[in-house]
mmCIF file of C-alpha atoms in Angstrom:
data_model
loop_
_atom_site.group_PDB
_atom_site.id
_atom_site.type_symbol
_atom_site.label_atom_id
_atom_site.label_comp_id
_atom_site.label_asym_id
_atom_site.label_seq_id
_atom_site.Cartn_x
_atom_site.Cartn_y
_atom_site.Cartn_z
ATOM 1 C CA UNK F 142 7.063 2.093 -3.880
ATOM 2 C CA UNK F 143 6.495 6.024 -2.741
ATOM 3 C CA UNK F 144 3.297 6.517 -1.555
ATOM 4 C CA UNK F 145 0.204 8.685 -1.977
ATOM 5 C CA UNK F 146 1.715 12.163 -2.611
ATOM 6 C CA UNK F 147 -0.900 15.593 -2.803
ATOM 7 C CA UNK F 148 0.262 19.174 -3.281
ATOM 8 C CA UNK F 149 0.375 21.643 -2.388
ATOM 9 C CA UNK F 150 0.738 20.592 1.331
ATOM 10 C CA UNK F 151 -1.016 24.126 1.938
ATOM 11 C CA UNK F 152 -3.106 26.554 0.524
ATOM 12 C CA UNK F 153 -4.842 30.106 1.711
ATOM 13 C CA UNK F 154 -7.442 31.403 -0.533
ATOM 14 C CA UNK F 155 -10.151 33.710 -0.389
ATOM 15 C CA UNK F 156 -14.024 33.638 -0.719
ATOM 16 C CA UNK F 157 -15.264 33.781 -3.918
ATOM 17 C CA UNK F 158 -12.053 32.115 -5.506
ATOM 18 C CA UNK F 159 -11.703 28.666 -7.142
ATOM 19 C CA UNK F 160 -9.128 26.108 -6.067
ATOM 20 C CA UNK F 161 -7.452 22.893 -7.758
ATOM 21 C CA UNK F 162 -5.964 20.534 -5.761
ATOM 22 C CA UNK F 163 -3.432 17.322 -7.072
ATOM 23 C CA UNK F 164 -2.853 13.942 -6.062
ATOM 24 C CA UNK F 165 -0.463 11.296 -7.373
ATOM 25 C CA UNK F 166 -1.324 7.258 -6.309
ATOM 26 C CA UNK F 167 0.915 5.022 -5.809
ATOM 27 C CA UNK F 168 2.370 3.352 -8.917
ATOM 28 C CA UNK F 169 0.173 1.172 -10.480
ATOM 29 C CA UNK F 170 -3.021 2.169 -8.270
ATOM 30 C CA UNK F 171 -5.709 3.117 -11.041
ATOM 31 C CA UNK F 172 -8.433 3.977 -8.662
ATOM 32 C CA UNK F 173 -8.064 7.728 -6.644
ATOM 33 C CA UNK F 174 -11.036 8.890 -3.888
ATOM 34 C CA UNK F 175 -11.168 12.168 -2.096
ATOM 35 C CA UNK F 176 -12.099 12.898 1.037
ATOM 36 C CA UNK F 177 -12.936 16.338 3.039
ATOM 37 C CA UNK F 178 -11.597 16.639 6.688
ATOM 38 C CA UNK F 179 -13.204 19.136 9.271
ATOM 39 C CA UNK F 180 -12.979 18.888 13.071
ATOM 40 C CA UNK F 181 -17.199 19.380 12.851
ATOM 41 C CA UNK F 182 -18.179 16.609 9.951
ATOM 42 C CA UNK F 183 -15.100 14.438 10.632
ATOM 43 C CA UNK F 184 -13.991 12.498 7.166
ATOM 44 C CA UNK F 185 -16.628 12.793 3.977
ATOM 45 C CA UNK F 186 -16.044 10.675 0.690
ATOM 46 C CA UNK F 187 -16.107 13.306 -2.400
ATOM 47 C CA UNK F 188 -15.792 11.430 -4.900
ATOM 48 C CA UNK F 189 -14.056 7.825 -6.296
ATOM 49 C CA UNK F 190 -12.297 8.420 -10.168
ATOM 50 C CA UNK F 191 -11.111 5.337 -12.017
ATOM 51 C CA UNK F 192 -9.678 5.151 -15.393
ATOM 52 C CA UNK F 193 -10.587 8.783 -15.767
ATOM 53 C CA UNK F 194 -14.219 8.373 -15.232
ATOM 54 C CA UNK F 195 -16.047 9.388 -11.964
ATOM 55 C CA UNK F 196 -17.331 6.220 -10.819
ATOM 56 C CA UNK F 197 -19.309 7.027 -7.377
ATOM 57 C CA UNK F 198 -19.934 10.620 -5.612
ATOM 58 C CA UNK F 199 -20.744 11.735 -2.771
ATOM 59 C CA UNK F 200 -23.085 14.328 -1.146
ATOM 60 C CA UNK F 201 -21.176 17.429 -2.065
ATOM 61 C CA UNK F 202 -22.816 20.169 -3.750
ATOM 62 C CA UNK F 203 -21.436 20.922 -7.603
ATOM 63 C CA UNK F 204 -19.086 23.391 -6.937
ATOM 64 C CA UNK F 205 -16.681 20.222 -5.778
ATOM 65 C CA UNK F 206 -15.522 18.537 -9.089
ATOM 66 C CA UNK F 207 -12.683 16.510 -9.840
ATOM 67 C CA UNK F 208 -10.491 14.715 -12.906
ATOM 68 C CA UNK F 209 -8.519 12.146 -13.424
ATOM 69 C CA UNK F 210 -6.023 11.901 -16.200
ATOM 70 C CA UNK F 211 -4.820 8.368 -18.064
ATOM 71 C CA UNK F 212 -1.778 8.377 -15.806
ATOM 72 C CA UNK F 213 -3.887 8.048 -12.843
ATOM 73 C CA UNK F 214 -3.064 11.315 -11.386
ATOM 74 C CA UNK F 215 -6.278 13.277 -9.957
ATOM 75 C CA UNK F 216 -7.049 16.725 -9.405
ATOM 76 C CA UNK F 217 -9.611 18.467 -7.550
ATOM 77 C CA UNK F 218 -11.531 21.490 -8.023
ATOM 78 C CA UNK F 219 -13.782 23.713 -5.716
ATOM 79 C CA UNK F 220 -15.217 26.801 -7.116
ATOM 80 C CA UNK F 221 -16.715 30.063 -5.640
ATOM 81 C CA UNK F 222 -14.719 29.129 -2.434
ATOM 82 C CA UNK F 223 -16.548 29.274 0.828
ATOM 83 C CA UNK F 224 -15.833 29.780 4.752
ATOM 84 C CA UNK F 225 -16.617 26.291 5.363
ATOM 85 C CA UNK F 226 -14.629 25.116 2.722
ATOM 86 C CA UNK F 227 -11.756 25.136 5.403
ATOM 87 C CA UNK F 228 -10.553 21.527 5.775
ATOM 88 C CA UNK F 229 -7.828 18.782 4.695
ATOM 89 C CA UNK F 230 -8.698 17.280 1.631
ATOM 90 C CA UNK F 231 -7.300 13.926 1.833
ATOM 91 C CA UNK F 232 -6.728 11.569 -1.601
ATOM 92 C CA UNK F 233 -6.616 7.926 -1.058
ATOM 93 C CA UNK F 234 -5.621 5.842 -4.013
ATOM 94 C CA UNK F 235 -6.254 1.458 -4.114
ATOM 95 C CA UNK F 236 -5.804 -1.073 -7.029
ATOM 96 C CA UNK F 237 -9.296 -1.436 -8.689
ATOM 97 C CA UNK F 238 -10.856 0.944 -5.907
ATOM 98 C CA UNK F 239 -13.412 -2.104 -5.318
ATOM 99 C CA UNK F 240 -14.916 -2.006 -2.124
ATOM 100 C CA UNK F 241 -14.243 -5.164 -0.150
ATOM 101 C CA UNK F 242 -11.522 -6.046 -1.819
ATOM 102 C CA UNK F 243 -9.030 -2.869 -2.171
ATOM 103 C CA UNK F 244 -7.214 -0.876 0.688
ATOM 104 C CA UNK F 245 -7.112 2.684 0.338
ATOM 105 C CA UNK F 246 -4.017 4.471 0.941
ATOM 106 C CA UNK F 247 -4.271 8.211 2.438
ATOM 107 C CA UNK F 248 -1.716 11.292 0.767
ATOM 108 C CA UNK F 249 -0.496 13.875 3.512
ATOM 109 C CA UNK F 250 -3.658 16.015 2.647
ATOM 110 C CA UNK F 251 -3.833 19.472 1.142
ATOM 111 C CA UNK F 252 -4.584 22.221 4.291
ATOM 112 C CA UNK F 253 -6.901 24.668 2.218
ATOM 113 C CA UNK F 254 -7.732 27.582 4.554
ATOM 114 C CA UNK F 255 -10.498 29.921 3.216
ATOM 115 C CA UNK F 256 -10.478 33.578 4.575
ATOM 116 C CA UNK K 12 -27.437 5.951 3.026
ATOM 117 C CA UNK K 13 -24.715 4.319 5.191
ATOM 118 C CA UNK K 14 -24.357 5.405 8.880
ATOM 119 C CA UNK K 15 -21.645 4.567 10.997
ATOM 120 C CA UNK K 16 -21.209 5.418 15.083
ATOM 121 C CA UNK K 17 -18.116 5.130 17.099
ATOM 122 C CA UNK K 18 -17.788 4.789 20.759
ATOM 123 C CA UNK K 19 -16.160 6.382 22.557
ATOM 124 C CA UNK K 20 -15.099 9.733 21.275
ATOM 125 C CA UNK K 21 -12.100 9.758 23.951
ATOM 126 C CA UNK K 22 -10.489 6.903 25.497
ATOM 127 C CA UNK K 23 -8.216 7.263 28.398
ATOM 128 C CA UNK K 24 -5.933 4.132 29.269
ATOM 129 C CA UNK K 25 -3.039 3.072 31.479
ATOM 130 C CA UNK K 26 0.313 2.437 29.934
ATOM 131 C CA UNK K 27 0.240 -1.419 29.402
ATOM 132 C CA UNK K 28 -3.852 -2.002 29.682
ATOM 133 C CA UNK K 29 -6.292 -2.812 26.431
ATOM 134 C CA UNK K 30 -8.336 -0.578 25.191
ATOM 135 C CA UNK K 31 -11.882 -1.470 23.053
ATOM 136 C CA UNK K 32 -13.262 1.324 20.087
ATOM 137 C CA UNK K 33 -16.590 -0.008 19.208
ATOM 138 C CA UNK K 34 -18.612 0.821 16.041
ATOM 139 C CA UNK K 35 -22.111 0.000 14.610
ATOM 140 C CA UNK K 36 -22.967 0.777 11.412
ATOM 141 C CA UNK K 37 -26.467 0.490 9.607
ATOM 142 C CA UNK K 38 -26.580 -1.093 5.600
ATOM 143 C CA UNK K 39 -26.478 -4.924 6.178
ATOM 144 C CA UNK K 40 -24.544 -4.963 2.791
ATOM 145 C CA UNK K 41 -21.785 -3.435 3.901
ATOM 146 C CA UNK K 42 -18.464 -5.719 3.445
ATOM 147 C CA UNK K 43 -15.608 -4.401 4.446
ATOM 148 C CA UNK K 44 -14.395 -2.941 7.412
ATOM 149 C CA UNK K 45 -11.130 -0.836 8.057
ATOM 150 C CA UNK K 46 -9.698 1.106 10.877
ATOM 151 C CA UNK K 47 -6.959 3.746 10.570
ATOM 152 C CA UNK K 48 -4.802 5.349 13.074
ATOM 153 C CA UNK K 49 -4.099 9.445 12.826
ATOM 154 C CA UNK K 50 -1.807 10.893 14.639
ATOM 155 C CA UNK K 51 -1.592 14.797 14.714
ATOM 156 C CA UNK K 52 -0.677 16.643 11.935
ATOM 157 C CA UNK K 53 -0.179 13.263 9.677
ATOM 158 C CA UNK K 54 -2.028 11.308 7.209
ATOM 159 C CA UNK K 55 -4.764 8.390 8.131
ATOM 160 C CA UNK K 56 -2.907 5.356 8.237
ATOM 161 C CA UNK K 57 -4.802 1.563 7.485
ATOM 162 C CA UNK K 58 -3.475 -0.529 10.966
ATOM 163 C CA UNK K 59 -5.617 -3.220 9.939
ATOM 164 C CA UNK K 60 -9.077 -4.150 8.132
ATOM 165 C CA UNK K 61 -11.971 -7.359 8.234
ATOM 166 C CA UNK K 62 -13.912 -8.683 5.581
ATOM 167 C CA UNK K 63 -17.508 -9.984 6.131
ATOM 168 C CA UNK K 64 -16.445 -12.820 5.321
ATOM 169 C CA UNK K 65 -14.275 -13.323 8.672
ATOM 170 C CA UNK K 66 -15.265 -12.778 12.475
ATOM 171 C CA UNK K 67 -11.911 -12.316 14.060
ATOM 172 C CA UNK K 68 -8.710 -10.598 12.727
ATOM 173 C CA UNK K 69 -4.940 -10.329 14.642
ATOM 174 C CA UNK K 70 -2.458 -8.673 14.125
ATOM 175 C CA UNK K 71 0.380 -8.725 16.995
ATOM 176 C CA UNK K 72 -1.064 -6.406 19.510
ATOM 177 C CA UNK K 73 -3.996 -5.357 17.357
ATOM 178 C CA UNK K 74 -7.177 -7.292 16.763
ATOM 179 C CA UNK K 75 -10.773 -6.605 15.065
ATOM 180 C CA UNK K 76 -13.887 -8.352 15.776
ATOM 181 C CA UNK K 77 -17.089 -8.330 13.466
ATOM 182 C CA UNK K 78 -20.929 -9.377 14.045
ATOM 183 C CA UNK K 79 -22.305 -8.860 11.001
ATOM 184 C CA UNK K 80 -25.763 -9.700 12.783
ATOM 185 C CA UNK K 81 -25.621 -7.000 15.430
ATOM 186 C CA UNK K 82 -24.306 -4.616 12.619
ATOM 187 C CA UNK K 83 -20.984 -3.679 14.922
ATOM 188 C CA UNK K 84 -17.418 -4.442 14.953
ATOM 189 C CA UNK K 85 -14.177 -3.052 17.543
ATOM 190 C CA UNK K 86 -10.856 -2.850 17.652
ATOM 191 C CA UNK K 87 -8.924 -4.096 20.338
ATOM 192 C CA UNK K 88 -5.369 -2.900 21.173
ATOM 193 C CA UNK K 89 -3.640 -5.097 24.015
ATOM 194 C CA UNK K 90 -0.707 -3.714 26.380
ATOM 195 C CA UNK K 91 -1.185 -0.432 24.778
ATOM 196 C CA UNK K 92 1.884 1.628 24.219
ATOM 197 C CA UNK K 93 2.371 5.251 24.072
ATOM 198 C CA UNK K 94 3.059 5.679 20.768
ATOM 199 C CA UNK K 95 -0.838 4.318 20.664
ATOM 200 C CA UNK K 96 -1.806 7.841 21.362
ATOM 201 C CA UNK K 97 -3.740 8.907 18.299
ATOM 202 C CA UNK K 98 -7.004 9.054 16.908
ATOM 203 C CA UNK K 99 -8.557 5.934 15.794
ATOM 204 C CA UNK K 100 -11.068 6.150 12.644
ATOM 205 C CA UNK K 101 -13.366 3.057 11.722
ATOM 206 C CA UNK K 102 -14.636 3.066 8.321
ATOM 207 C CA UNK K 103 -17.466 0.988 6.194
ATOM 208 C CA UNK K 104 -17.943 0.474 2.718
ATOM 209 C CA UNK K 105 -21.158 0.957 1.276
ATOM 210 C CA UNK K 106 -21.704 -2.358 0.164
ATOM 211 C CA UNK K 107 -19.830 -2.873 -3.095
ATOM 212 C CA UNK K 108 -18.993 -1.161 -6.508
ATOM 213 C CA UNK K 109 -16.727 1.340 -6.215
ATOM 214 C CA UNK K 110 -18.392 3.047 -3.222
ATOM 215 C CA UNK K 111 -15.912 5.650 -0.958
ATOM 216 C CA UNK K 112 -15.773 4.404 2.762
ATOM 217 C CA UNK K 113 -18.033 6.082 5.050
ATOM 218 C CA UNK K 114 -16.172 7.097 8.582
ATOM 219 C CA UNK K 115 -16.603 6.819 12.086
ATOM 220 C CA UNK K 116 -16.316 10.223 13.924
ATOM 221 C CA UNK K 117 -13.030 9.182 15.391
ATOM 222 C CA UNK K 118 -11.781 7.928 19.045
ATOM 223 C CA UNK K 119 -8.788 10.434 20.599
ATOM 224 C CA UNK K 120 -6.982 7.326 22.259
ATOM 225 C CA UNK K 121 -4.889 8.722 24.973
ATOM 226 C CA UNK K 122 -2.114 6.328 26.972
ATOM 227 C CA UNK K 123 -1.635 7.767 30.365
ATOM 228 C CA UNK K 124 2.210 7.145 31.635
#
């Protein structure tokens, strides 16, 4: 099966702007979480979508939003971009997304650089 | 909310030694308990994972302990290799549901020739 695939691989942006980012599970995998990578916080759970409902969130301020359509496929928003915005947004997609029973795959990550 | 501490943050080894990442974590419901290997520039990877209902899990060189009292489990990598070099993330769910794992700050694991 191909894995956990996100794009774009990169992305430079400037404060102020929005950004949507994509992820596509592995076939079959109904459940897709997102997760923010910086050097400073380390790896942060956004939020968990399954069946194209938000299911569980995390403590990210409203400007961080997300979707997920009825082939499983998830995108991610951020609006009014800021500096610390800066990071690799990881997706990670699992079965049911049931914790203690699913593994979570990772995608490559989407690089967003805000200037 | 969930909090989870790793130890240490770098980890310097010999070619062929073991080498112990330790983490604690704080909600007694947690019940699952993964750890994933990054290596630079590339995606987190699962190298293997414990439920709460098991103490001990192998897997060739790799092995995870849990003590569910004590709130802590490791990871234990035997005769250590140098493609081992990476950094090593231990992660928690939050106790059931569809709750996102909460991370470990990460251990840079580096395997001195």
């Amino acid at each position: 099966k191909a894995g956990v695939t996100q794009t774009p691989r990169y992305l430079i942006k400037t404060r102020g702007q929005q950004v949507t980012l994509s992820c596509s599970p592995i076939s079959g995998h109904r459940s897709v979480s997102w997760y923010q990578q910086t050097p400073g916080q380390g790896l942060q759970f956004l939020f968990e979508y399954f069946s194209e409902t938000q299911r569980n969130k995390g403590n990210f301020p409203g400007r961080f939003s997300g979707r997920q359509f009825s082939n499983s496929r998830s995108e991610m928003n951020v609006s009014t971009l800021e500096l610390g915005d800066s990071a690799l947004y990881l997706c990670a997609s699992s079965l049911d997304g049931l914790a203690g029973v699913d593994t979570q795959y990772f995608g490559p990550g989407t690089r967003l650089t805000v200037l | 909310g969930e909090n989870v501490e790793q130890h240490p943050s770098t980890l310097s080894v010999q070619e062929g030694d073991s080498a112990v990442i330790k983490c604690t974590y704080s909600d007694s419901a947690s019940n699952y308990f993964p750890w994933y290997k990054q290596e630079l520039g590339k995606r987190p990877q699962l190298i293997i994972d414990i439920r709460s209902n098991v103490g001990e899990k192998k897997d060739q060189r790799i092995a995870v302990t849990l003590n569910k009292t004590a709130k802590h489990f490791s990871l234990h990598i035997t005769e250590t290799q140098p493609e081992d070099s990476a950094v090593y993330f231990c992660a928690v769910s939050a106790g059931g549901g569809a709750d996102g794992l909460t991370f470990g700050k990460g251990t840079h694991l580096i395997i001195q020739p």
